[in-house]
Short mmCIF file of C-alpha atoms in Angstrom, two decimals:
data_model
loop_
_atom_site.label_atom_id
_atom_site.label_comp_id
_atom_site.label_asym_id
_atom_site.label_seq_id
_atom_site.Cartn_x
_atom_site.Cartn_y
_atom_site.Cartn_z
CA TYR A 1 -6.58 28.25 -25.26
CA SER A 2 -8.49 29.35 -22.18
CA PRO A 3 -6.35 31.26 -19.67
CA THR A 4 -6.07 28.22 -17.40
CA CYS A 5 -6.01 24.46 -17.91
CA PHE A 6 -5.94 22.40 -14.71
CA LEU A 7 -5.12 18.87 -13.71
CA TRP A 8 -6.97 18.11 -10.46
CA ALA A 9 -6.59 15.54 -7.72
CA ARG A 10 -9.69 15.23 -5.56
CA ASN A 11 -10.63 13.36 -2.41
CA THR A 12 -12.74 10.33 -3.38
CA SER A 13 -14.92 10.60 -0.25
CA ASP A 14 -16.22 14.14 -0.67
CA GLY A 15 -14.68 15.58 -3.87
CA THR A 16 -12.64 18.25 -2.13
CA PRO A 17 -9.43 19.28 -3.95
CA VAL A 18 -6.18 17.68 -2.79
CA TRP A 19 -3.94 19.48 -5.30
CA SER A 20 -4.05 21.01 -8.76
CA TYR A 21 -1.63 22.02 -11.49
CA ASP A 22 -2.27 24.84 -13.96
CA PHE A 23 -0.77 24.27 -17.43
CA GLY A 24 -1.78 27.77 -18.51
CA PRO A 25 -3.26 28.68 -21.92
CA ILE A 26 -2.37 25.46 -23.77
CA SER A 27 -4.37 23.92 -26.62
CA ARG A 28 -5.44 20.69 -24.90
CA LEU A 29 -4.76 18.24 -22.11
CA GLY A 30 -5.21 14.47 -22.31
CA HIS A 31 -6.68 11.94 -19.90
CA PRO A 32 -4.53 11.13 -16.83
CA SER A 33 -3.38 7.72 -15.59
CA VAL A 34 -2.21 6.83 -12.09
CA ALA A 35 0.14 3.98 -11.13
CA GLY A 36 3.02 3.48 -8.72
CA GLY A 37 2.38 6.78 -6.97
CA GLN A 38 2.71 8.75 -10.20
CA VAL A 39 0.23 10.59 -12.43
CA CYS A 40 0.97 10.67 -16.17
CA VAL A 41 -0.77 12.94 -18.67
CA GLN A 42 -0.04 14.38 -22.14
CA SER A 43 -0.32 18.05 -23.10
CA VAL A 44 -0.47 19.56 -26.60
CA ASP A 45 0.40 23.10 -27.64
CA GLY A 46 2.02 22.63 -31.05
CA SER A 47 5.57 21.48 -31.79
CA PRO A 48 7.85 21.52 -29.92
CA ASP A 49 5.58 22.18 -26.91
CA ASN A 50 4.01 18.73 -26.57
CA PHE A 51 4.85 16.73 -23.46
CA LEU A 52 4.31 13.61 -21.42
CA TRP A 53 4.12 14.89 -17.83
CA ARG A 54 4.78 13.01 -14.58
CA PHE A 55 3.44 14.20 -11.22
CA ASP A 56 3.69 12.88 -7.68
CA ALA A 57 0.23 11.42 -7.05
CA ALA A 58 0.14 12.46 -3.38
CA THR A 59 1.46 16.01 -3.61
CA GLY A 60 1.14 17.11 -7.23
CA ALA A 61 4.83 17.95 -7.43
CA VAL A 62 6.16 17.82 -10.99
CA ARG A 63 8.54 14.88 -11.37
CA GLY A 64 9.40 15.75 -14.96
CA SER A 65 8.22 16.10 -18.54
CA SER A 66 9.34 14.43 -21.77
CA THR A 67 8.99 16.01 -25.21
CA ILE A 68 6.79 14.15 -27.71
CA ALA A 69 5.92 14.86 -31.34
CA SER A 70 2.32 15.67 -32.25
CA GLN A 71 0.27 17.97 -34.36
CA TRP A 72 -3.08 18.74 -32.64
CA SER A 73 -4.08 15.35 -31.26
CA ASP A 74 -6.45 14.59 -28.39
CA PHE A 75 -4.80 11.98 -26.19
CA TRP A 76 -6.37 9.26 -24.09
CA ALA A 77 -4.87 7.89 -20.88
CA PRO A 78 -1.28 6.59 -20.96
CA THR A 79 -0.87 2.85 -20.35
CA ILE A 80 1.45 2.31 -17.39
CA VAL A 81 2.93 -1.17 -16.89
CA GLY A 82 5.63 -1.70 -14.26
CA ASN A 83 8.40 0.75 -15.12
CA SER A 84 7.11 1.56 -18.62
CA ILE A 85 4.63 4.06 -20.06
CA PHE A 86 3.06 3.49 -23.50
CA ILE A 87 1.30 6.33 -25.35
CA ASN A 88 -0.04 7.47 -28.69
CA GLY A 89 2.04 10.22 -30.32
CA GLY A 90 4.11 11.27 -33.30
CA TYR A 91 3.76 14.06 -35.85
CA TYR A 92 2.18 11.58 -38.29
CA GLY A 93 1.00 9.06 -35.70
CA GLY A 94 2.85 6.38 -33.80
CA LEU A 95 3.49 4.55 -30.54
CA TYR A 96 5.91 5.79 -27.85
CA GLY A 97 7.47 3.90 -24.98
CA PHE A 98 8.92 5.76 -22.00
CA SER A 99 10.33 4.66 -18.68
CA THR A 100 8.55 5.88 -15.55
CA SER A 101 11.60 8.10 -14.97
CA GLY A 102 10.89 9.90 -18.27
CA ALA A 103 13.53 8.39 -20.59
CA GLN A 104 12.30 7.52 -24.09
CA LEU A 105 12.52 3.78 -24.75
CA PHE A 106 11.32 3.74 -28.35
CA PHE A 107 9.15 5.36 -31.00
CA ASN A 108 7.37 3.34 -33.71
CA ASP A 109 6.10 5.46 -36.60
CA GLN A 110 4.29 2.59 -38.35
CA VAL A 111 0.98 3.30 -36.58
CA GLU A 112 -1.49 5.40 -38.58
CA GLN A 113 -2.23 9.04 -37.76
CA TYR A 114 -5.40 8.77 -35.68
CA ASP A 115 -5.90 10.12 -32.17
CA GLU A 116 -8.21 9.28 -29.22
CA TRP A 117 -6.89 5.79 -28.50
CA CYS A 118 -4.50 4.17 -26.08
CA PRO A 119 -2.60 0.87 -26.18
CA ALA A 120 -3.39 -2.29 -24.22
CA TYR A 121 -0.98 -4.67 -22.53
CA GLY A 122 -0.93 -8.37 -21.82
CA SER A 123 1.74 -11.01 -21.09
CA GLY A 124 4.69 -8.90 -22.16
CA VAL A 125 3.09 -7.54 -25.35
CA VAL A 126 1.72 -4.07 -26.17
CA TYR A 127 -1.35 -4.02 -28.44
CA THR A 128 -2.62 -1.19 -30.61
CA HIS A 129 -5.70 -1.03 -32.81
CA VAL A 130 -5.61 1.83 -35.31
CA ALA A 131 -7.37 2.09 -38.68
CA GLY A 132 -8.52 -1.53 -38.73
CA ASN A 133 -5.11 -2.99 -37.83
CA LEU A 134 -4.65 -4.87 -34.57
CA ARG A 135 -0.91 -4.94 -33.91
CA ALA A 136 1.27 -6.67 -31.33
CA HIS A 137 4.40 -4.70 -30.34
CA ASN A 138 7.54 -5.70 -28.49
CA GLN A 139 7.31 -3.93 -25.13
CA THR A 140 11.02 -3.04 -25.14
CA THR A 141 11.56 -1.87 -28.72
CA GLY A 142 8.03 -1.15 -29.98
CA ALA A 143 8.71 -3.31 -33.04
CA ILE A 144 5.61 -4.82 -34.67
CA GLN A 145 5.51 -8.57 -34.07
CA TRP A 146 2.33 -9.30 -36.02
CA THR A 147 -0.73 -7.58 -37.48
CA VAL A 148 -4.33 -8.76 -37.85
CA PRO A 149 -6.18 -6.52 -40.35
CA VAL A 150 -9.98 -6.33 -40.14
CA ALA A 151 -12.73 -4.52 -42.00
CA TRP A 152 -13.78 -1.21 -40.52
CA ASN A 153 -15.74 1.90 -41.43
CA TRP A 154 -15.05 5.08 -39.50
CA PRO A 155 -15.05 8.70 -40.70
CA GLY A 156 -12.66 11.33 -39.43
CA TRP A 157 -9.28 10.97 -37.78
CA SER A 158 -10.16 9.92 -34.22
CA MET A 159 -10.43 6.24 -33.23
CA ARG A 160 -12.42 6.81 -30.01
CA ALA A 161 -11.70 3.17 -29.15
CA SER A 162 -8.97 1.03 -27.65
CA PRO A 163 -8.32 -2.72 -27.46
CA VAL A 164 -8.90 -4.65 -24.22
CA VAL A 165 -7.09 -7.81 -23.07
CA GLY A 166 -9.34 -10.40 -21.41
CA ASN A 167 -8.47 -12.83 -18.62
CA GLY A 168 -7.58 -15.58 -21.08
CA GLY A 169 -5.28 -13.27 -23.04
CA TRP A 170 -7.67 -12.76 -25.95
CA ILE A 171 -7.91 -9.23 -27.35
CA TYR A 172 -11.30 -7.58 -27.79
CA PHE A 173 -11.74 -4.42 -29.83
CA ILE A 174 -14.29 -2.52 -31.89
CA ALA A 175 -13.56 -1.64 -35.50
CA PRO A 176 -16.89 0.03 -36.31
CA PRO A 177 -19.39 -1.40 -36.81
CA THR A 178 -18.00 -4.76 -35.61
CA LEU A 179 -16.85 -6.14 -32.27
CA TYR A 180 -13.93 -8.58 -32.68
CA ALA A 181 -12.28 -11.21 -30.50
CA VAL A 182 -8.74 -12.25 -31.49
CA ASN A 183 -6.63 -15.10 -30.10
CA PRO A 184 -3.03 -13.78 -29.94
CA THR A 185 -1.58 -17.30 -30.00
CA THR A 186 -3.19 -18.25 -33.32
CA ARG A 187 -3.44 -14.60 -34.47
CA ALA A 188 -6.91 -15.37 -35.77
CA VAL A 189 -10.30 -13.72 -35.37
CA VAL A 190 -12.18 -16.17 -33.14
CA TRP A 191 -15.55 -14.48 -33.46
CA ARG A 192 -17.09 -11.20 -34.55
CA ALA A 193 -20.40 -9.49 -33.82
CA GLN A 194 -21.35 -7.86 -37.09
CA ASP A 195 -23.90 -5.30 -38.23
CA ASN A 196 -24.68 -4.02 -34.76
CA HIS A 197 -23.15 -0.56 -35.08
CA HIS A 198 -20.73 -1.07 -32.22
CA THR A 199 -18.72 1.95 -31.14
CA GLY A 200 -16.20 2.80 -28.45
CA THR A 201 -14.27 0.46 -26.20
CA PRO A 202 -15.61 -2.82 -24.75
CA ALA A 203 -15.23 -4.01 -21.16
CA VAL A 204 -14.31 -7.62 -20.30
CA ALA A 205 -14.88 -9.43 -16.98
CA ASN A 206 -15.92 -12.84 -15.66
CA GLY A 207 -16.11 -14.47 -19.07
CA MET A 208 -18.32 -11.77 -20.59
CA VAL A 209 -17.80 -8.85 -22.98
CA TYR A 210 -19.85 -5.66 -22.71
CA ALA A 211 -20.13 -3.13 -25.54
CA THR A 212 -22.50 -0.41 -26.73
CA ALA A 213 -24.36 -0.80 -30.02
CA ARG A 214 -27.27 1.21 -31.46
CA GLY A 215 -27.65 3.10 -28.19
CA THR A 216 -27.92 -0.06 -26.08
CA LEU A 217 -25.53 -2.15 -23.99
CA GLN A 218 -24.96 -5.73 -25.17
CA ALA A 219 -23.42 -8.54 -23.12
CA ARG A 220 -21.79 -11.47 -24.93
CA ASN A 221 -20.05 -14.69 -24.03
CA ALA A 222 -16.35 -13.87 -24.23
CA THR A 223 -15.48 -17.26 -25.73
CA THR A 224 -18.24 -17.68 -28.31
CA GLY A 225 -19.61 -14.17 -28.86
CA ALA A 226 -23.14 -15.38 -28.18
CA LEU A 227 -25.50 -12.55 -27.19
CA LEU A 228 -26.61 -13.03 -23.56
CA TRP A 229 -28.64 -9.92 -22.84
CA THR A 230 -29.31 -6.36 -24.00
CA PHE A 231 -30.02 -3.30 -21.86
CA ASN A 232 -31.78 -0.40 -23.56
CA GLY A 233 -31.67 2.29 -20.87
CA ASP A 234 -32.68 5.52 -22.59
CA ASN A 235 -31.66 4.07 -25.99
CA ALA A 236 -28.84 6.61 -26.20
CA LEU A 237 -26.04 4.75 -24.40
CA SER A 238 -22.77 5.78 -25.99
CA ASN A 239 -19.92 5.93 -23.47
CA PRO A 240 -17.67 2.90 -22.83
CA PRO A 241 -18.99 0.57 -20.11
CA VAL A 242 -16.99 0.11 -16.91
CA VAL A 243 -16.80 -2.94 -14.63
CA GLY A 244 -16.72 -1.80 -10.99
CA ASN A 245 -14.94 -3.48 -8.10
CA GLY A 246 -18.28 -4.63 -6.72
CA GLY A 247 -19.08 -6.40 -9.96
CA PHE A 248 -21.68 -3.97 -11.27
CA ILE A 249 -21.54 -2.75 -14.87
CA PHE A 250 -21.75 1.03 -15.22
CA VAL A 251 -22.82 2.57 -18.53
CA SER A 252 -24.04 6.02 -19.50
CA SER A 253 -25.57 8.27 -22.10
CA ALA A 254 -25.21 12.05 -22.21
CA ASN A 255 -28.01 12.34 -19.63
CA ASN A 256 -28.13 9.15 -17.52
CA THR A 257 -25.85 6.70 -15.75
CA TYR A 258 -26.92 3.12 -14.98
CA ALA A 259 -25.60 0.39 -12.67
CA LEU A 260 -26.44 -3.12 -13.92
CA ASP A 261 -26.30 -6.69 -12.72
CA PRO A 262 -23.50 -8.22 -14.87
CA GLN A 263 -25.25 -11.56 -15.35
CA THR A 264 -28.79 -10.42 -16.15
CA GLY A 265 -28.56 -6.78 -17.18
CA ALA A 266 -31.16 -5.78 -14.57
#
């Protein structure tokens, strides 16, 4: 509830502001997503003042806002696919689908009440992982098509993790302390990396899976789960790794950011 709460667009070359939007003294603002010339972000200020906002990416002009249900959740980035937007929401948890014009497509209230997650998408299916349940949802109706339950151990009411769809269509996700790989065709756990205190969200690229565990970054074969290399850094790596366009793997702790060779971890 600070007096101002801004969404910023900045020039990537020098960081200078391009535009900004002040939401005023609201409770919290989520992570933004950008696709198709539009920025989408969720704001929370208590019912009924919770919204999915849409801005013009070039100018910052407000294109519209759609009311969503929520208590006091912290929201991660919306998942934008074609003309659809998929988000976490609901007074007691759930999955929303909206069109990019702001019309509500569906709301599924069968997803548990945890925040700090976002859905994944692959081959016409929306995936959520909440409270140890990996679910496949119909992208038009939000209906649950199947569920793969797994063991997990996580205190509190924030997931701080999201599933990732790999190039072969497999889904990778962390249900602490385990990293899982699931084949959506067979709906079976293909492999799991256990007892490594995995947290957060993995990254998948070029047949490899990258995930933090015990303050280090581990790289595994995406098909077999075999451990290929480990990077220690400052032994406090905690934020989700990112695969850059140039192929480097970027990973960070609270104090340091590292760029790594994806094949060797150097």
